[in-house]
Coordinates of C-alpha atoms in Angstrom, one line a residue:
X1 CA 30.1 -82.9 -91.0
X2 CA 26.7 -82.0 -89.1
X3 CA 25.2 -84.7 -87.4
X4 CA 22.0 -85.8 -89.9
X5 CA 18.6 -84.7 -89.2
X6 CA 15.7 -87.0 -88.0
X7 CA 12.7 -86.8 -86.5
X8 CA 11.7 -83.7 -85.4
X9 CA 15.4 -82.7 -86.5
X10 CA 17.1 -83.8 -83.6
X11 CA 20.4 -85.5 -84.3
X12 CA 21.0 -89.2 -85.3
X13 CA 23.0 -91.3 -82.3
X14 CA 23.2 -94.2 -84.6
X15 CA 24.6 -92.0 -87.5
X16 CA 27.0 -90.5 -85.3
X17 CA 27.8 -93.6 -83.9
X18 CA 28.6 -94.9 -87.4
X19 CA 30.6 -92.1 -88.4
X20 CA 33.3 -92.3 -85.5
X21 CA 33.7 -96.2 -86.4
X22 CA 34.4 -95.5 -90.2
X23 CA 36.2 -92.0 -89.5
X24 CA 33.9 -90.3 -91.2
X25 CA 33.5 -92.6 -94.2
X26 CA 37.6 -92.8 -94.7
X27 CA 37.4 -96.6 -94.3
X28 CA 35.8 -97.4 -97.1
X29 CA 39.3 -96.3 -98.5
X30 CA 41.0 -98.5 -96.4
X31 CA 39.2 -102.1 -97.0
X32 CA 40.1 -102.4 -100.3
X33 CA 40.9 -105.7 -102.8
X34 CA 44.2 -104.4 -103.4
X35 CA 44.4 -104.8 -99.8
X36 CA 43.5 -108.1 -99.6
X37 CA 39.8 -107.9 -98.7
X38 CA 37.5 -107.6 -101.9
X39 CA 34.5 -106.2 -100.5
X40 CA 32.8 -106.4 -104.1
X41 CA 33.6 -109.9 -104.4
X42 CA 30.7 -111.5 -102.1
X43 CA 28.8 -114.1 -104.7
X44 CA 29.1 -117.0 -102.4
X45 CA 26.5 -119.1 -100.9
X46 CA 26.6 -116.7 -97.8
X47 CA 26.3 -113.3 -99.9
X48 CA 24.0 -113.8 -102.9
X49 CA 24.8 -110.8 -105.5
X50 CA 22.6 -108.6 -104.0
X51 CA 22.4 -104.5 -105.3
X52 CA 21.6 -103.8 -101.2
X53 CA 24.2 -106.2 -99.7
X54 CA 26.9 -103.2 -100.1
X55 CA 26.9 -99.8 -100.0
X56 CA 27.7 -97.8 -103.2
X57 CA 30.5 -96.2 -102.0
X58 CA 32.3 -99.2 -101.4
X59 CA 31.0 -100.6 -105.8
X60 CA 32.1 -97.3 -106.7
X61 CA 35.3 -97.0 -105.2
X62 CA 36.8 -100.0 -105.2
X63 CA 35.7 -100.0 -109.7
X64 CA 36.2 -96.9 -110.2
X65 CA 38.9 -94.6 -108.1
X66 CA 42.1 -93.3 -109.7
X67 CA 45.5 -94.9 -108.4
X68 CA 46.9 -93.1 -105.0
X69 CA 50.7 -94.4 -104.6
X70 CA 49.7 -93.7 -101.0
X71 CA 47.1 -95.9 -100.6
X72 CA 48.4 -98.6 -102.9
X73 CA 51.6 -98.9 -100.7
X74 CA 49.6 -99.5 -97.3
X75 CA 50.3 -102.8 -95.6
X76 CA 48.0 -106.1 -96.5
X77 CA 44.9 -106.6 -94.3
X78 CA 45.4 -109.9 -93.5
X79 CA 41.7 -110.6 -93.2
X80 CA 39.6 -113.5 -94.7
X81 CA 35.8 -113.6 -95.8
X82 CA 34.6 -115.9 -92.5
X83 CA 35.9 -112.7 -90.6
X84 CA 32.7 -110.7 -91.5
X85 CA 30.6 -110.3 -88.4
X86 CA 27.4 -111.7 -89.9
X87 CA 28.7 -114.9 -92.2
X88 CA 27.9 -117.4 -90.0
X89 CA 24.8 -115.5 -89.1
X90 CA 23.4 -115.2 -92.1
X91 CA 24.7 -119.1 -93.0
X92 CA 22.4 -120.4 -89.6
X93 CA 26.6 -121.8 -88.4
X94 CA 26.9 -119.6 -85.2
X95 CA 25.6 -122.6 -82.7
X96 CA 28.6 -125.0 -84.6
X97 CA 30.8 -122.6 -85.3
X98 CA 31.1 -121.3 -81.7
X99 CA 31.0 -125.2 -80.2
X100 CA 33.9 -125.8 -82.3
X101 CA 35.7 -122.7 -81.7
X102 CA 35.6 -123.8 -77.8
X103 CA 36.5 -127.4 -78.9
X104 CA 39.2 -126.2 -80.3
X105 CA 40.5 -124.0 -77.5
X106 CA 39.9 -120.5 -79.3
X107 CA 39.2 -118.8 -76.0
X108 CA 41.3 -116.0 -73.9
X109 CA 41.3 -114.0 -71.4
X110 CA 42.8 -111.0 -71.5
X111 CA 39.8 -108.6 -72.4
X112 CA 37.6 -111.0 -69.8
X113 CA 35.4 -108.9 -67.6
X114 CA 32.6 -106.5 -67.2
X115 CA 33.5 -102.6 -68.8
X116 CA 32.2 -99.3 -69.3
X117 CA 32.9 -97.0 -72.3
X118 CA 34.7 -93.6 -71.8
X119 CA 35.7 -92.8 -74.9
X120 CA 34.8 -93.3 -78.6
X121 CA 36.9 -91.1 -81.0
X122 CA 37.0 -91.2 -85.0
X123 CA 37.5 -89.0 -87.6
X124 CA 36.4 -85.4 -86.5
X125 CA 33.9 -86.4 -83.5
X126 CA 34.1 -88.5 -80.3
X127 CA 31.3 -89.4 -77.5
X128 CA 31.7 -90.5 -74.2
X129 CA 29.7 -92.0 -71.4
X130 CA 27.4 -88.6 -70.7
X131 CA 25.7 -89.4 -74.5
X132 CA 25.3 -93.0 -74.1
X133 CA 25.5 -95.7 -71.6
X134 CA 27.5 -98.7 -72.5
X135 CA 27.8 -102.2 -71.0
X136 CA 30.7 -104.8 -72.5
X137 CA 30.6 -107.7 -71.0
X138 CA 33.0 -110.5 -72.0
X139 CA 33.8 -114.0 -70.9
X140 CA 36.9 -115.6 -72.7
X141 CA 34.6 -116.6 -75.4
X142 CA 31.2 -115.2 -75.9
X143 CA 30.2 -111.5 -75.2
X144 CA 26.9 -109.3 -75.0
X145 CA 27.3 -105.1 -75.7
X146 CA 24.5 -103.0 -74.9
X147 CA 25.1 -99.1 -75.9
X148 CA 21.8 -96.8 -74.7
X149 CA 21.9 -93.3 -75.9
X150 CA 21.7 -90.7 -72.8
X151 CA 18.8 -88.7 -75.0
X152 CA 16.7 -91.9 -74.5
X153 CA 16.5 -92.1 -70.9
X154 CA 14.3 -88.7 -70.7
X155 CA 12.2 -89.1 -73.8
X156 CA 11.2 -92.5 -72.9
X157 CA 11.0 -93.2 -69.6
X158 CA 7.3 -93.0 -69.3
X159 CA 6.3 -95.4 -71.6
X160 CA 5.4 -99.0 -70.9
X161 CA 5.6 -100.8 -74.2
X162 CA 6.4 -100.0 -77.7
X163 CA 2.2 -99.9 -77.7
X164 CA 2.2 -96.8 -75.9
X165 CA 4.7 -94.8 -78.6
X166 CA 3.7 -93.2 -81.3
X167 CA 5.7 -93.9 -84.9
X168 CA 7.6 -91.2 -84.9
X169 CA 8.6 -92.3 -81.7
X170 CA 9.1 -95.4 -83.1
X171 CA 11.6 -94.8 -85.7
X172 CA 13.5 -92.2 -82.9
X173 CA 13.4 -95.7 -80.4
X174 CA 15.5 -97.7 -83.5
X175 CA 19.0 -95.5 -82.2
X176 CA 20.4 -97.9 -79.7
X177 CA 22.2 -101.0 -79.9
X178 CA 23.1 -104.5 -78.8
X179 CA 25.0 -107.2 -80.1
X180 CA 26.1 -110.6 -78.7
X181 CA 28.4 -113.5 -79.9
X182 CA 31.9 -115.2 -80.0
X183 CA 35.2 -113.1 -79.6
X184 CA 38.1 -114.8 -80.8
X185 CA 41.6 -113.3 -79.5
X186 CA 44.9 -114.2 -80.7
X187 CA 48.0 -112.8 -82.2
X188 CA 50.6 -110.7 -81.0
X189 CA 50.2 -107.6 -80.5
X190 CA 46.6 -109.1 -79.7
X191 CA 43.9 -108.6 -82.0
X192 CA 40.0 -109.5 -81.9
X193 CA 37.3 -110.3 -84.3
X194 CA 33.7 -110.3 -83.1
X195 CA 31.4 -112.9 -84.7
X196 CA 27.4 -111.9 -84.2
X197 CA 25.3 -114.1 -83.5
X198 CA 22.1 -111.4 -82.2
X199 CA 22.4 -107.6 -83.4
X200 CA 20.3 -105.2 -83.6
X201 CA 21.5 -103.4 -86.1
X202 CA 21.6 -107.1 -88.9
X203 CA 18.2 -106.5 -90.8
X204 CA 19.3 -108.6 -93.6
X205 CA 22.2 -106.7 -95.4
X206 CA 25.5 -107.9 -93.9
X207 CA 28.0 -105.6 -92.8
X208 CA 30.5 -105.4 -95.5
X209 CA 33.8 -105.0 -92.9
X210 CA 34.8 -107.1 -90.3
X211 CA 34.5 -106.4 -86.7
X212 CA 38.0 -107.2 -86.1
X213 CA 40.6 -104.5 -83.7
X214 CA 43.8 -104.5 -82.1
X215 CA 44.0 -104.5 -78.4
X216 CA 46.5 -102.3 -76.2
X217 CA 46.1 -103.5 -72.6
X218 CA 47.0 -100.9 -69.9
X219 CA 49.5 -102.2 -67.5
X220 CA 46.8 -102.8 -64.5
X221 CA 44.6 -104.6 -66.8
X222 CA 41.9 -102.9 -65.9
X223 CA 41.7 -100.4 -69.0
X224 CA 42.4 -101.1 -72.4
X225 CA 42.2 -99.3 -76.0
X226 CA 40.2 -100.9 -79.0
X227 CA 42.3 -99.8 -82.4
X228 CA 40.3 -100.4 -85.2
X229 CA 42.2 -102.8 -87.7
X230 CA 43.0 -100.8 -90.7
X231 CA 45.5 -97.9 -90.4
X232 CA 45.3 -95.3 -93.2
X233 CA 49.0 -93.9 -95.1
X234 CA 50.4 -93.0 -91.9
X235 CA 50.0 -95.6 -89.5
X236 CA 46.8 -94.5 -87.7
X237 CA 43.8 -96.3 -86.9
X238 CA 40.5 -94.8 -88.2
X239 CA 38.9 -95.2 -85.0
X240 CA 39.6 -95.8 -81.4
X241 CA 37.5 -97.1 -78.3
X242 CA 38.5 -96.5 -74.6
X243 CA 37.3 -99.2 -72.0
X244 CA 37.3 -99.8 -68.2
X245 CA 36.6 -102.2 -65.7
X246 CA 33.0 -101.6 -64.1
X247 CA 33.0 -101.8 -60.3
X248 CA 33.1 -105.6 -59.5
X249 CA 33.7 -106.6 -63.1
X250 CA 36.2 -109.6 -62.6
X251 CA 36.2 -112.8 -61.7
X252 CA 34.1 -116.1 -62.3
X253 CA 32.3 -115.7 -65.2
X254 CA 29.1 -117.8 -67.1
X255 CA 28.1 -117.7 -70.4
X256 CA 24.5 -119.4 -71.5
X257 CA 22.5 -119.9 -74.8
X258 CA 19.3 -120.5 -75.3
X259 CA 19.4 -124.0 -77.0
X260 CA 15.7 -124.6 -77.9
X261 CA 14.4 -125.1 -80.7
X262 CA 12.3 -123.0 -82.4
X263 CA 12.7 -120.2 -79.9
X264 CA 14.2 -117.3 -80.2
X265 CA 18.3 -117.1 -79.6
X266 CA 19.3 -115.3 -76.6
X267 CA 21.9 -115.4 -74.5
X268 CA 23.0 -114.6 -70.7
X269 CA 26.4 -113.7 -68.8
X270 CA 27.8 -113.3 -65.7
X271 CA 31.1 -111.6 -64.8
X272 CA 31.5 -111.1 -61.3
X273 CA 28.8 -108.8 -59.8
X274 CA 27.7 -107.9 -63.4
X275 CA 25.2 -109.5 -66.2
X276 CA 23.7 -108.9 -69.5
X277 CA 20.9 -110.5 -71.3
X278 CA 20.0 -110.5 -74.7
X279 CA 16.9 -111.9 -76.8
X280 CA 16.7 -112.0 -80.4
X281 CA 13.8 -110.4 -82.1
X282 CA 12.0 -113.1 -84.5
X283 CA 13.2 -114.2 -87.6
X284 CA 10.0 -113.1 -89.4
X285 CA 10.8 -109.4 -88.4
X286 CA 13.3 -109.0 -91.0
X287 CA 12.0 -107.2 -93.9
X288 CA 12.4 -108.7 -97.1
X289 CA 14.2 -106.9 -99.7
X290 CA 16.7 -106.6 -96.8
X291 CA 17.2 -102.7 -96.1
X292 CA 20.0 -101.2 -95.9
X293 CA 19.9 -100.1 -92.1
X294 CA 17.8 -100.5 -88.9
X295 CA 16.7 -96.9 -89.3
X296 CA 15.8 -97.1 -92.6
X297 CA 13.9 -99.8 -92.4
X298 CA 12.2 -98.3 -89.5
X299 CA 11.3 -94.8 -91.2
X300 CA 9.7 -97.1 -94.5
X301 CA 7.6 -99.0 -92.2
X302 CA 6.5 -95.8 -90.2
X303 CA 5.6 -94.3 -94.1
X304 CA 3.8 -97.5 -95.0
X305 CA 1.9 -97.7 -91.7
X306 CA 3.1 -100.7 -91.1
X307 CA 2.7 -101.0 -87.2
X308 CA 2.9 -104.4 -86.4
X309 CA 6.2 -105.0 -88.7
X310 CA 7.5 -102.0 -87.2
X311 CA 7.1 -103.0 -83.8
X312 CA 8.5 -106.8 -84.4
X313 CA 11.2 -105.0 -85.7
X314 CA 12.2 -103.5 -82.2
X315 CA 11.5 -106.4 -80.3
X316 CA 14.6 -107.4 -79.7
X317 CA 15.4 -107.2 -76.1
X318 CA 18.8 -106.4 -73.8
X319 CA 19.6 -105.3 -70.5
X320 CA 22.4 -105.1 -67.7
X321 CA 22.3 -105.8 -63.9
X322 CA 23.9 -106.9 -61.2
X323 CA 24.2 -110.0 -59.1
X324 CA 24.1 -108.5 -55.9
X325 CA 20.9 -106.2 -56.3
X326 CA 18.9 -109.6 -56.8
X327 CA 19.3 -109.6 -60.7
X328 CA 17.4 -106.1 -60.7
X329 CA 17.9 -105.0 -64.2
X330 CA 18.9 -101.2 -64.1
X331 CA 19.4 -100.5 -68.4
X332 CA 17.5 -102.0 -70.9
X333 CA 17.0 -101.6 -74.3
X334 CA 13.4 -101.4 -73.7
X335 CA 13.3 -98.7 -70.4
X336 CA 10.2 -100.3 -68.9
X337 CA 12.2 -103.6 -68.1
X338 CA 14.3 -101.3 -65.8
X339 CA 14.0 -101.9 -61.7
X340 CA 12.1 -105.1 -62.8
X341 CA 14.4 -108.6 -62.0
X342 CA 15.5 -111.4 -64.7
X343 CA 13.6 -114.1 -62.8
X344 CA 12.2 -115.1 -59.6
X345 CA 12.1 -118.3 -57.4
X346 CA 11.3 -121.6 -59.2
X347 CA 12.2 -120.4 -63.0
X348 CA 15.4 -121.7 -62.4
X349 CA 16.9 -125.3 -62.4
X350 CA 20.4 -126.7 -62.4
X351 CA 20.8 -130.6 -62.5
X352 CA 23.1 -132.8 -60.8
X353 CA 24.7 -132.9 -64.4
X354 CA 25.0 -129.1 -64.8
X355 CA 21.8 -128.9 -67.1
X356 CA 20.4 -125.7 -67.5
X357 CA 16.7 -124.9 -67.6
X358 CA 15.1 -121.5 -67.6
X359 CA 11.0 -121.7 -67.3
X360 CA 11.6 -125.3 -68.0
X361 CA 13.5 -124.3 -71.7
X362 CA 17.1 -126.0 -72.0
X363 CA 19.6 -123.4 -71.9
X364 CA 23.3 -124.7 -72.8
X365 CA 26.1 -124.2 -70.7
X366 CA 28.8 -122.9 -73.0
X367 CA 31.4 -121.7 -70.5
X368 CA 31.1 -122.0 -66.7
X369 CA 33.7 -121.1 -64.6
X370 CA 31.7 -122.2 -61.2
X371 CA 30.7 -125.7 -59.5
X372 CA 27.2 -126.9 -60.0
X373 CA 26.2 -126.0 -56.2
X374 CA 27.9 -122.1 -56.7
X375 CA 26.0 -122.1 -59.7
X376 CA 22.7 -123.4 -57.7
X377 CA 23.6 -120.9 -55.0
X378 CA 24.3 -117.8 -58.2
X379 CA 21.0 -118.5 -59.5
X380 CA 18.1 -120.1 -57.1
X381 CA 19.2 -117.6 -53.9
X382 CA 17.0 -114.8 -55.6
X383 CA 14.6 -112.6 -53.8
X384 CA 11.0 -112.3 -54.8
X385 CA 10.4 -109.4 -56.7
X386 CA 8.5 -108.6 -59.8
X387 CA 10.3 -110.8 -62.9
X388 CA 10.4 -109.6 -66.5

């Protein structure tokens, strides 16, 4: 399949993107009810009927396709509705959820660490790490992923703001991605399924399959394969993810949220000499009826001239750095946060009791593996250099 036009006809990351996951649409064969997962069944207090909340394919298919003795004789899914990525998003249940979760003693460690992205493969196309930049970072709980297409890095590296773009631009600037929440591991062989909590890509329409995968370890620990869950009549996953360890990605590890009210959710982790950082855009920037993707909903608001909505839209914020630079940020989301630092002297504070407070806001500590003085020393030994 070609990639999709855009723009000024240059290719679509995100589409791509979301062709390799699904193997080029095969998965919507694979989720099925007969399976166990009945995508068209989602009138629940979390998934209003909605004629946007799924796509056709998946109505059509799942009502309408012919019997394949193949299919029909795949293995159950073994998945449950709370598995969807956005169901306690879109229910306002993250902050409990994931307390409870923790509580509970949910957490692992065996994907723990900071990680880089080789290889993506699905379908009939792969990318790799010289068409986008990827940063996975992962305590035993919570976890931030930033992915920056390569293309990106030339075509905006002058500008200072989403001000300074024009729409076209705009709508081109919607192709990257971040997400952040909880990762729960178990089973065995070891599987994962991602909760979101922040992603880009959730304008209001949920993502109809889970973010769930099986995890083969390599026998250093340092690389490992994501398999996606389903397997089609043959035993094969529909899409697979390479990752290893970044330079100085192991080790003691801290995971905050933002925990005040009214403010936008972010969150911030540490995993050795690595971080990411992650700030929600605002609740109003959701477009109501909810579209059925971040690009689309960025090429209507470019059509309607709808500059401020379309600006809100991409003001969601994410970026990696290191520790040891002085919390120099070196990829963002936005490009002109790069070279810039997370914060300078006297915006942090840690309490005798481990409270958290960034520019005065509470911040809770959700999972910490160092003292309070490290964790004084990690954060209020920075240099002064310009802050974002």
């Amino acid at each position: 399949m070609p990639p999709a036009p855009t723009v000024e006809g240059r290719p679509n990351w995100s589409d791509k993107q979301g062709r390799i996951l699904t193997g080029d649409g095969q998965i919507t064969q694979l989720y099925t009810p007969e399976r166990g997962f009945p995508f068209a069944d989602v009138s629940n207090s979390a998934y209003p009927p909605s004629s946007s909340s799924l796509p056709f394919t998946l109505h059509s298919w799942c009502s309408q396709r012919e019997p394949d003795s193949q299919l029909e004789a795949l293995k159950p899914l073994d998945l449950t509705q709370e598995e969807l990525p956005h169901h306690h998003l879109r229910n306002k249940t993250t902050t409990p959820a994931f307390r409870q979760w923790r509580k509970d003693g949910r957490t692992n460690e065996l994907i723990a660490g900071a990680w880089c992205r080789p290889l993506f493969v699905g379908g009939w196309e792969h990318s790799d790490s010289t068409q986008e930049k990827v940063f996975n970072l992962q305590t035993r709980s919570l976890f931030i992923d930033i992915r920056i297409p390569q293309s990106s890095l030339v075509r905006f590296r002058d500008h200072t703001s989403l001000d300074t773009m024009s729409a076209d631009e705009l709508v081109l600037f919607a192709q990257r991605h971040a997400f952040a929440g909880y990762s729960v591991v178990s089973g065995s062989p070891p599987r994962c399924v991602r909760h979101h909590a922040i992603d880009w890509n959730y304008v209001g329409a949920p993502r109809p399959r889970p973010n769930k995968w099986r995890i083969e370890m390599g026998r250093s620990g340092d690389v490992w394969k994501e398999w996606g869950w389903p397997t089609d009549q043959f035993g094969q996953h529909v899409y697979m993810e390479r990752w290893e360890r970044l330079p100085n990605g192991s080790g003691k590890s801290i995971a905050l949220r933002r925990s005040t009210p009214g403010e936008r959710d972010a969150f911030l982790i540490v995993v050795g000499d690595h971080f990411n950082y992650i700030v929600n855009r605002t609740p109003t920037a959701l477009p109501a009826p909810a579209p059925a993707s971040l690009g689309a909903a960025a090429a209507k608001m470019a059509r309607d001239e709808n500059r401020a909505g379309l600006e809100a839209l991409l003001g969601l914020r994410a970026g990696h750095g290191t520790v040891s630079s002085g919390w120099r940020v070196d990829a963002a989301l936005h490009p002109w946060e790069e070279g810039l630092t997370l914060f300078g002297p006297g915006d942090i504070t840690v309490s005798d009791a481990g409270e958290f407070a960034w520019h005065g806001q509470p911040w809770e500590m959700f999972e910490n593996d160092f003292t309070i003085e490290e964790t004084r020393a990690l954060f209020l030994g920075v240099p002064s250099f310009s802050k974002l």
